Every structure is written in C-alpha cells, then in structure tokens.
C-alpha cells in the first residue's frame, strides 16, 4: 500500500515466519489488517511460514527453496519473527559469535539466491539502552538496523533508523495503533501527532 508520500510498486511476494504467537497472528492480526487494508480479501502475495528450517541443515534449506518454487513465488522479503526462535530451532546460541556468523552467512546465501531482503526481528535486552541482546556479529553484518519502540498507554509506535550501510538514513516513522475487533491496526501519523499522543499529563499541564 502507498504511504508516507511514496507510491506502491507492483505487488511482491512476502514470506513471514511467525515463531511466536502464530494463533493470535492468524486469527486476529492478519484478519484485522485484511479487513482494514484489503476489504477482507485474502492477500495473494503474502505467505505465512509456521515453521522455519534448521538453517545449519543444507537439506532443510533446499526443501524451503523447493517449496517456494512449487508455489511459483519469488519472494522479495523474508521476515523472521523472531531471530531468537530461528536460532533456537537450529540449536544455536545467539550469544555465540561463531554461531551467529553462521546464521548471517546462510541468510546472505538465501538473499543472493532469491534477490530478496531478509529482516530479522530481534529484541533488546532488559536494559534498552544497551541495544539488541546477544552477540554483536548480527548487527555488525546487517545492511541496516531499525529500532521500534511502542508506548502502549498511548497506542503509539515509532521506527527509528539506527544504522544504514548504504543509502541515506531517513527520519523516524510513526504509527497510531487503532483498535479493530480483537486486534489493532496501524495508521501512519506525523511526528507531531506522535508527540501529542505520547505527552504525559504533566507535560500537557505545563504547556
């Protein structure tokens, strides 16, 4: 869909691995998104992966390639939600530099085979100021990294470009989470609208 002043290009195939909360994603979040943005129709270019192969096993990765080909898809985006779950399924440790590097190499190979972008969703540690948890090899190898923060009391979300190896970094993007049935859908808003939503009562009384 078009947004933030940019026109949408031709539809492209997206693969989304949901390793956590898949029932809620299918029954609530995807349905809500379809209701609001797609008039309730199925989204033809979106494929949900309920399992992801052990990335250290070449045969399993080959099976994923064959599954994609059999469905006549050509993915331009692979989302791994979450990176920690992908590592765990492969028996790998996200704190081990060597094992994380193995993940990076495998995803680079997948990216080159399909000409797609791979997005690994990862959590910060308990101290958010310390950034993403685990081995530094992940972020060191990333072409870009974004930080997403949510103020759930205000139902406001911000995406900030932390690092961009090629190209220009962009200004933060913002959304408001709008209730829809048993879920939420995101609506793009301006930075000033985001600031207004997240202002505390004390800040409002002082202004």
PDB file of C-alpha atoms in Angstrom:
ATOM      1  CA  UNK A   1       0.000   0.000   0.000  1.00  0.00           C
ATOM      2  CA  UNK A   2       1.106   3.559  -0.640  1.00  0.00           C
ATOM      3  CA  UNK A   3       2.174   5.578   2.353  1.00  0.00           C
ATOM      4  CA  UNK A   4       4.371   8.407   3.629  1.00  0.00           C
ATOM      5  CA  UNK A   5       4.207  10.123   0.262  1.00  0.00           C
ATOM      6  CA  UNK A   6       5.541   7.095  -1.621  1.00  0.00           C
ATOM      7  CA  UNK A   7       3.638   5.256  -4.307  1.00  0.00           C
ATOM      8  CA  UNK A   8       3.360   1.483  -4.024  1.00  0.00           C
ATOM      9  CA  UNK A   9       5.107  -0.504  -6.738  1.00  0.00           C
ATOM     10  CA  UNK A  10       3.847  -3.766  -8.216  1.00  0.00           C
ATOM     11  CA  UNK A  11       2.880  -6.349  -5.561  1.00  0.00           C
ATOM     12  CA  UNK A  12       5.741  -8.607  -4.490  1.00  0.00           C
ATOM     13  CA  UNK A  13       5.825 -11.891  -2.588  1.00  0.00           C
ATOM     14  CA  UNK A  14       6.482 -11.729   1.153  1.00  0.00           C
ATOM     15  CA  UNK A  15       7.387 -14.719   3.337  1.00  0.00           C
ATOM     16  CA  UNK A  16       6.711 -14.255   7.047  1.00  0.00           C
ATOM     17  CA  UNK A  17       7.934 -16.746   9.621  1.00  0.00           C
ATOM     18  CA  UNK A  18       5.974 -16.443  12.853  1.00  0.00           C
ATOM     19  CA  UNK A  19       7.737 -18.363  15.591  1.00  0.00           C
ATOM     20  CA  UNK A  20       5.747 -16.894  18.473  1.00  0.00           C
ATOM     21  CA  UNK A  21       2.009 -16.302  18.885  1.00  0.00           C
ATOM     22  CA  UNK A  22       1.062 -17.741  15.498  1.00  0.00           C
ATOM     23  CA  UNK A  23      -2.558 -18.390  16.521  1.00  0.00           C
ATOM     24  CA  UNK A  24      -3.086 -14.760  17.503  1.00  0.00           C
ATOM     25  CA  UNK A  25      -1.379 -13.597  14.326  1.00  0.00           C
ATOM     26  CA  UNK A  26      -3.619 -15.700  12.078  1.00  0.00           C
ATOM     27  CA  UNK A  27      -6.907 -15.336  13.923  1.00  0.00           C
ATOM     28  CA  UNK A  28      -6.652 -11.702  14.949  1.00  0.00           C
ATOM     29  CA  UNK A  29      -3.872  -9.558  13.499  1.00  0.00           C
ATOM     30  CA  UNK A  30      -3.874 -10.733   9.880  1.00  0.00           C
ATOM     31  CA  UNK A  31      -7.674 -10.695   9.782  1.00  0.00           C
ATOM     32  CA  UNK A  32      -7.774  -7.151  11.159  1.00  0.00           C
ATOM     33  CA  UNK A  33      -5.197  -5.972   8.609  1.00  0.00           C
ATOM     34  CA  UNK A  34      -7.155  -7.596   5.776  1.00  0.00           C
ATOM     35  CA  UNK A  35     -10.422  -6.014   6.960  1.00  0.00           C
ATOM     36  CA  UNK A  36      -8.957  -2.512   7.051  1.00  0.00           C
ATOM     37  CA  UNK A  37      -6.496  -2.550   4.140  1.00  0.00           C
ATOM     38  CA  UNK A  38      -7.716  -5.318   1.825  1.00  0.00           C
ATOM     39  CA  UNK A  39     -11.513  -5.269   2.182  1.00  0.00           C
ATOM     40  CA  UNK A  40     -11.369  -8.633   3.947  1.00  0.00           C
ATOM     41  CA  UNK A  41      -9.965 -10.457   0.926  1.00  0.00           C
ATOM     42  CA  UNK A  42      -7.053 -12.920   1.070  1.00  0.00           C
ATOM     43  CA  UNK A  43      -3.691 -11.294   0.382  1.00  0.00           C
ATOM     44  CA  UNK A  44      -2.283 -13.223  -2.588  1.00  0.00           C
ATOM     45  CA  UNK A  45       1.365 -12.214  -2.205  1.00  0.00           C
ATOM     46  CA  UNK A  46       1.675 -12.996   1.497  1.00  0.00           C
ATOM     47  CA  UNK A  47       2.719 -16.450   2.729  1.00  0.00           C
ATOM     48  CA  UNK A  48       2.861 -17.303   6.415  1.00  0.00           C
ATOM     49  CA  UNK A  49       5.553 -19.827   7.373  1.00  0.00           C
ATOM     50  CA  UNK A  50       4.512 -21.674  10.521  1.00  0.00           C
ATOM     51  CA  UNK A  51       7.927 -23.312  10.748  1.00  0.00           C
ATOM     52  CA  UNK A  52      11.387 -22.361   9.571  1.00  0.00           C
ATOM     53  CA  UNK A  53      14.068 -24.896   8.716  1.00  0.00           C
ATOM     54  CA  UNK A  54      17.191 -25.574  10.724  1.00  0.00           C
ATOM     55  CA  UNK A  55      19.421 -23.127   8.875  1.00  0.00           C
ATOM     56  CA  UNK A  56      22.502 -25.241   9.637  1.00  0.00           C
ATOM     57  CA  UNK A  57      20.972 -28.106   7.634  1.00  0.00           C
ATOM     58  CA  UNK A  58      21.504 -27.660   3.887  1.00  0.00           C
ATOM     59  CA  UNK A  59      18.842 -30.254   3.021  1.00  0.00           C
ATOM     60  CA  UNK A  60      16.195 -28.385   5.012  1.00  0.00           C
ATOM     61  CA  UNK A  61      17.114 -25.077   3.412  1.00  0.00           C
ATOM     62  CA  UNK A  62      16.886 -26.764  -0.015  1.00  0.00           C
ATOM     63  CA  UNK A  63      13.400 -28.006   0.920  1.00  0.00           C
ATOM     64  CA  UNK A  64      12.352 -24.431   1.659  1.00  0.00           C
ATOM     65  CA  UNK A  65      13.630 -23.355  -1.766  1.00  0.00           C
ATOM     66  CA  UNK A  66      11.664 -26.170  -3.433  1.00  0.00           C
ATOM     67  CA  UNK A  67       8.503 -25.230  -1.517  1.00  0.00           C
ATOM     68  CA  UNK A  68       8.822 -21.646  -2.712  1.00  0.00           C
ATOM     69  CA  UNK A  69       9.373 -22.742  -6.304  1.00  0.00           C
ATOM     70  CA  UNK A  70       6.441 -25.170  -6.208  1.00  0.00           C
ATOM     71  CA  UNK A  71       4.117 -22.318  -5.276  1.00  0.00           C
ATOM     72  CA  UNK A  72       5.551 -20.184  -8.079  1.00  0.00           C
ATOM     73  CA  UNK A  73       6.609 -17.466  -5.678  1.00  0.00           C
ATOM     74  CA  UNK A  74       9.558 -15.113  -5.989  1.00  0.00           C
ATOM     75  CA  UNK A  75       9.979 -13.555  -2.539  1.00  0.00           C
ATOM     76  CA  UNK A  76      11.325 -10.044  -2.244  1.00  0.00           C
ATOM     77  CA  UNK A  77      11.067 -10.004   1.550  1.00  0.00           C
ATOM     78  CA  UNK A  78      11.625 -12.681   4.187  1.00  0.00           C
ATOM     79  CA  UNK A  79      10.687 -11.717   7.754  1.00  0.00           C
ATOM     80  CA  UNK A  80      11.993 -13.864  10.616  1.00  0.00           C
ATOM     81  CA  UNK A  81       9.905 -13.237  13.722  1.00  0.00           C
ATOM     82  CA  UNK A  82      11.826 -13.807  15.818  1.00  0.00           C
ATOM     83  CA  UNK A  83      15.534 -14.226  15.169  1.00  0.00           C
ATOM     84  CA  UNK A  84      15.892 -15.831  18.612  1.00  0.00           C
ATOM     85  CA  UNK A  85      13.335 -18.511  17.705  1.00  0.00           C
ATOM     86  CA  UNK A  86      15.142 -19.287  14.423  1.00  0.00           C
ATOM     87  CA  UNK A  87      18.404 -19.688  16.338  1.00  0.00           C
ATOM     88  CA  UNK A  88      16.762 -21.890  18.970  1.00  0.00           C
ATOM     89  CA  UNK A  89      15.144 -24.175  16.378  1.00  0.00           C
ATOM     90  CA  UNK A  90      18.612 -24.765  14.939  1.00  0.00           C
ATOM     91  CA  UNK A  91      20.119 -25.432  18.370  1.00  0.00           C
ATOM     92  CA  UNK A  92      22.274 -22.328  18.057  1.00  0.00           C
ATOM     93  CA  UNK A  93      23.223 -19.764  20.698  1.00  0.00           C
ATOM     94  CA  UNK A  94      22.513 -16.104  19.953  1.00  0.00           C
ATOM     95  CA  UNK A  95      25.390 -15.163  22.299  1.00  0.00           C
ATOM     96  CA  UNK A  96      27.974 -17.161  20.344  1.00  0.00           C
ATOM     97  CA  UNK A  97      29.813 -15.039  17.746  1.00  0.00           C
ATOM     98  CA  UNK A  98      30.640 -18.043  15.545  1.00  0.00           C
ATOM     99  CA  UNK A  99      27.108 -19.482  15.531  1.00  0.00           C
ATOM    100  CA  UNK A 100      25.591 -16.068  14.843  1.00  0.00           C
ATOM    101  CA  UNK A 101      28.019 -15.630  11.948  1.00  0.00           C
ATOM    102  CA  UNK A 102      26.774 -18.968  10.585  1.00  0.00           C
ATOM    103  CA  UNK A 103      23.224 -17.585  10.629  1.00  0.00           C
ATOM    104  CA  UNK A 104      24.368 -14.436   8.817  1.00  0.00           C
ATOM    105  CA  UNK A 105      26.154 -16.442   6.091  1.00  0.00           C
ATOM    106  CA  UNK A 106      23.117 -18.664   5.477  1.00  0.00           C
ATOM    107  CA  UNK A 107      20.785 -15.672   5.227  1.00  0.00           C
ATOM    108  CA  UNK A 108      23.205 -13.927   2.874  1.00  0.00           C
ATOM    109  CA  UNK A 109      23.091 -17.013   0.642  1.00  0.00           C
ATOM    110  CA  UNK A 110      19.282 -17.021   0.721  1.00  0.00           C
ATOM    111  CA  UNK A 111      19.238 -13.310  -0.099  1.00  0.00           C
ATOM    112  CA  UNK A 112      21.514 -13.820  -3.095  1.00  0.00           C
ATOM    113  CA  UNK A 113      19.558 -16.832  -4.412  1.00  0.00           C
ATOM    114  CA  UNK A 114      16.232 -15.024  -4.371  1.00  0.00           C
ATOM    115  CA  UNK A 115      17.283 -11.397  -4.686  1.00  0.00           C
ATOM    116  CA  UNK A 116      15.334 -10.528  -1.567  1.00  0.00           C
ATOM    117  CA  UNK A 117      15.687  -8.631   1.674  1.00  0.00           C
ATOM    118  CA  UNK A 118      15.862 -10.604   4.936  1.00  0.00           C
ATOM    119  CA  UNK A 119      14.535  -8.884   8.064  1.00  0.00           C
ATOM    120  CA  UNK A 120      15.326 -10.494  11.424  1.00  0.00           C
ATOM    121  CA  UNK A 121      13.068  -9.275  14.247  1.00  0.00           C
ATOM    122  CA  UNK A 122      15.104  -9.181  17.445  1.00  0.00           C
ATOM    123  CA  UNK A 123      14.506  -7.962  20.991  1.00  0.00           C
ATOM    124  CA  UNK A 124      16.620  -5.681  23.101  1.00  0.00           C
ATOM    125  CA  UNK A 125      17.891  -6.838  26.464  1.00  0.00           C
ATOM    126  CA  UNK A 126      16.392  -5.760  29.791  1.00  0.00           C
ATOM    127  CA  UNK A 127      18.423  -2.550  29.540  1.00  0.00           C
ATOM    128  CA  UNK A 128      17.103  -0.996  26.337  1.00  0.00           C
ATOM    129  CA  UNK A 129      19.978   1.492  26.257  1.00  0.00           C
ATOM    130  CA  UNK A 130      22.362  -1.431  25.640  1.00  0.00           C
ATOM    131  CA  UNK A 131      20.628  -2.260  22.349  1.00  0.00           C
ATOM    132  CA  UNK A 132      19.974  -5.718  20.926  1.00  0.00           C
ATOM    133  CA  UNK A 133      20.856  -8.646  23.134  1.00  0.00           C
ATOM    134  CA  UNK A 134      23.290 -11.372  22.107  1.00  0.00           C
ATOM    135  CA  UNK A 135      26.449 -11.476  20.007  1.00  0.00           C
ATOM    136  CA  UNK A 136      27.491  -8.299  18.203  1.00  0.00           C
ATOM    137  CA  UNK A 137      28.099 -10.243  14.958  1.00  0.00           C
ATOM    138  CA  UNK A 138      24.424  -9.852  13.995  1.00  0.00           C
ATOM    139  CA  UNK A 139      24.329  -6.058  13.895  1.00  0.00           C
ATOM    140  CA  UNK A 140      27.887  -5.843  12.601  1.00  0.00           C
ATOM    141  CA  UNK A 141      26.835  -7.771   9.485  1.00  0.00           C
ATOM    142  CA  UNK A 142      23.451  -6.085   8.977  1.00  0.00           C
ATOM    143  CA  UNK A 143      22.958  -3.785   5.997  1.00  0.00           C
ATOM    144  CA  UNK A 144      20.542  -1.737   8.092  1.00  0.00           C
ATOM    145  CA  UNK A 145      19.028  -1.767  11.546  1.00  0.00           C
ATOM    146  CA  UNK A 146      15.864  -0.145  12.846  1.00  0.00           C
ATOM    147  CA  UNK A 147      14.713   0.367  16.418  1.00  0.00           C
ATOM    148  CA  UNK A 148      10.991   0.036  17.054  1.00  0.00           C
ATOM    149  CA  UNK A 149       9.581   1.370  20.307  1.00  0.00           C
ATOM    150  CA  UNK A 150       5.969   1.322  21.460  1.00  0.00           C
ATOM    151  CA  UNK A 151       4.146   3.410  24.020  1.00  0.00           C
ATOM    152  CA  UNK A 152       1.161   1.124  24.602  1.00  0.00           C
ATOM    153  CA  UNK A 153      -0.552   3.512  27.012  1.00  0.00           C
ATOM    154  CA  UNK A 154      -0.765   5.972  24.108  1.00  0.00           C
ATOM    155  CA  UNK A 155      -1.048   3.248  21.434  1.00  0.00           C
ATOM    156  CA  UNK A 156       1.811   4.944  19.585  1.00  0.00           C
ATOM    157  CA  UNK A 157       4.744   3.329  17.769  1.00  0.00           C
ATOM    158  CA  UNK A 158       7.980   4.783  16.430  1.00  0.00           C
ATOM    159  CA  UNK A 159      10.501   3.297  13.990  1.00  0.00           C
ATOM    160  CA  UNK A 160      13.966   4.862  14.021  1.00  0.00           C
ATOM    161  CA  UNK A 161      16.792   4.163  11.581  1.00  0.00           C
ATOM    162  CA  UNK A 162      19.781   3.196  13.754  1.00  0.00           C
ATOM    163  CA  UNK A 163      22.218   2.268  11.012  1.00  0.00           C
ATOM    164  CA  UNK A 164      22.252   2.253   7.209  1.00  0.00           C
ATOM    165  CA  UNK A 165      25.370   0.990   5.448  1.00  0.00           C
ATOM    166  CA  UNK A 166      24.265   2.146   2.008  1.00  0.00           C
ATOM    167  CA  UNK A 167      21.870   4.957   1.204  1.00  0.00           C
ATOM    168  CA  UNK A 168      20.662   7.816   3.328  1.00  0.00           C
ATOM    169  CA  UNK A 169      19.104   7.372   6.739  1.00  0.00           C
ATOM    170  CA  UNK A 170      15.522   8.602   6.955  1.00  0.00           C
ATOM    171  CA  UNK A 171      13.598  10.477   9.594  1.00  0.00           C
ATOM    172  CA  UNK A 172      11.662   8.358  12.140  1.00  0.00           C
ATOM    173  CA  UNK A 173       8.296   6.946  11.081  1.00  0.00           C
ATOM    174  CA  UNK A 174       5.306   6.865  13.398  1.00  0.00           C
ATOM    175  CA  UNK A 175       2.039   4.985  13.721  1.00  0.00           C
ATOM    176  CA  UNK A 176      -1.044   5.015  15.884  1.00  0.00           C
ATOM    177  CA  UNK A 177      -2.488   1.627  16.854  1.00  0.00           C
ATOM    178  CA  UNK A 178      -6.233   1.661  16.174  1.00  0.00           C
ATOM    179  CA  UNK A 179      -8.452  -0.998  17.818  1.00  0.00           C
ATOM    180  CA  UNK A 180     -10.250  -3.254  15.340  1.00  0.00           C
ATOM    181  CA  UNK A 181     -12.344  -6.131  16.662  1.00  0.00           C
ATOM    182  CA  UNK A 182      -9.982  -8.150  18.890  1.00  0.00           C
ATOM    183  CA  UNK A 183      -6.780  -6.664  17.475  1.00  0.00           C
ATOM    184  CA  UNK A 184      -5.064  -3.463  16.405  1.00  0.00           C
ATOM    185  CA  UNK A 185      -4.181  -1.995  13.025  1.00  0.00           C
ATOM    186  CA  UNK A 186      -1.551   0.664  12.417  1.00  0.00           C
ATOM    187  CA  UNK A 187      -2.236   4.037  10.858  1.00  0.00           C
ATOM    188  CA  UNK A 188       0.659   6.216   9.788  1.00  0.00           C
ATOM    189  CA  UNK A 189       0.849   9.555  11.577  1.00  0.00           C
ATOM    190  CA  UNK A 190       3.193  12.549  11.630  1.00  0.00           C
ATOM    191  CA  UNK A 191       5.930  13.065  14.169  1.00  0.00           C
ATOM    192  CA  UNK A 192       3.994  15.924  15.750  1.00  0.00           C
ATOM    193  CA  UNK A 193       0.908  13.716  16.102  1.00  0.00           C
ATOM    194  CA  UNK A 194       3.069  11.048  17.736  1.00  0.00           C
ATOM    195  CA  UNK A 195       4.488  13.599  20.171  1.00  0.00           C
ATOM    196  CA  UNK A 196       0.988  14.755  21.044  1.00  0.00           C
ATOM    197  CA  UNK A 197      -0.124  11.198  21.763  1.00  0.00           C
ATOM    198  CA  UNK A 198       2.872  10.419  23.964  1.00  0.00           C
ATOM    199  CA  UNK A 199       2.923  13.604  26.017  1.00  0.00           C
ATOM    200  CA  UNK A 200       2.388  12.984  29.714  1.00  0.00           C
ATOM    201  CA  UNK A 201      -0.309  14.713  31.754  1.00  0.00           C
ATOM    202  CA  UNK A 202       2.397  16.757  33.499  1.00  0.00           C
ATOM    203  CA  UNK A 203       3.778  17.923  30.166  1.00  0.00           C
ATOM    204  CA  UNK A 204       0.295  18.872  28.980  1.00  0.00           C
ATOM    205  CA  UNK A 205      -0.438  20.864  32.158  1.00  0.00           C
ATOM    206  CA  UNK A 206       2.872  22.714  31.849  1.00  0.00           C
ATOM    207  CA  UNK A 207       2.197  23.847  28.288  1.00  0.00           C
TER     208      UNK A 207
END
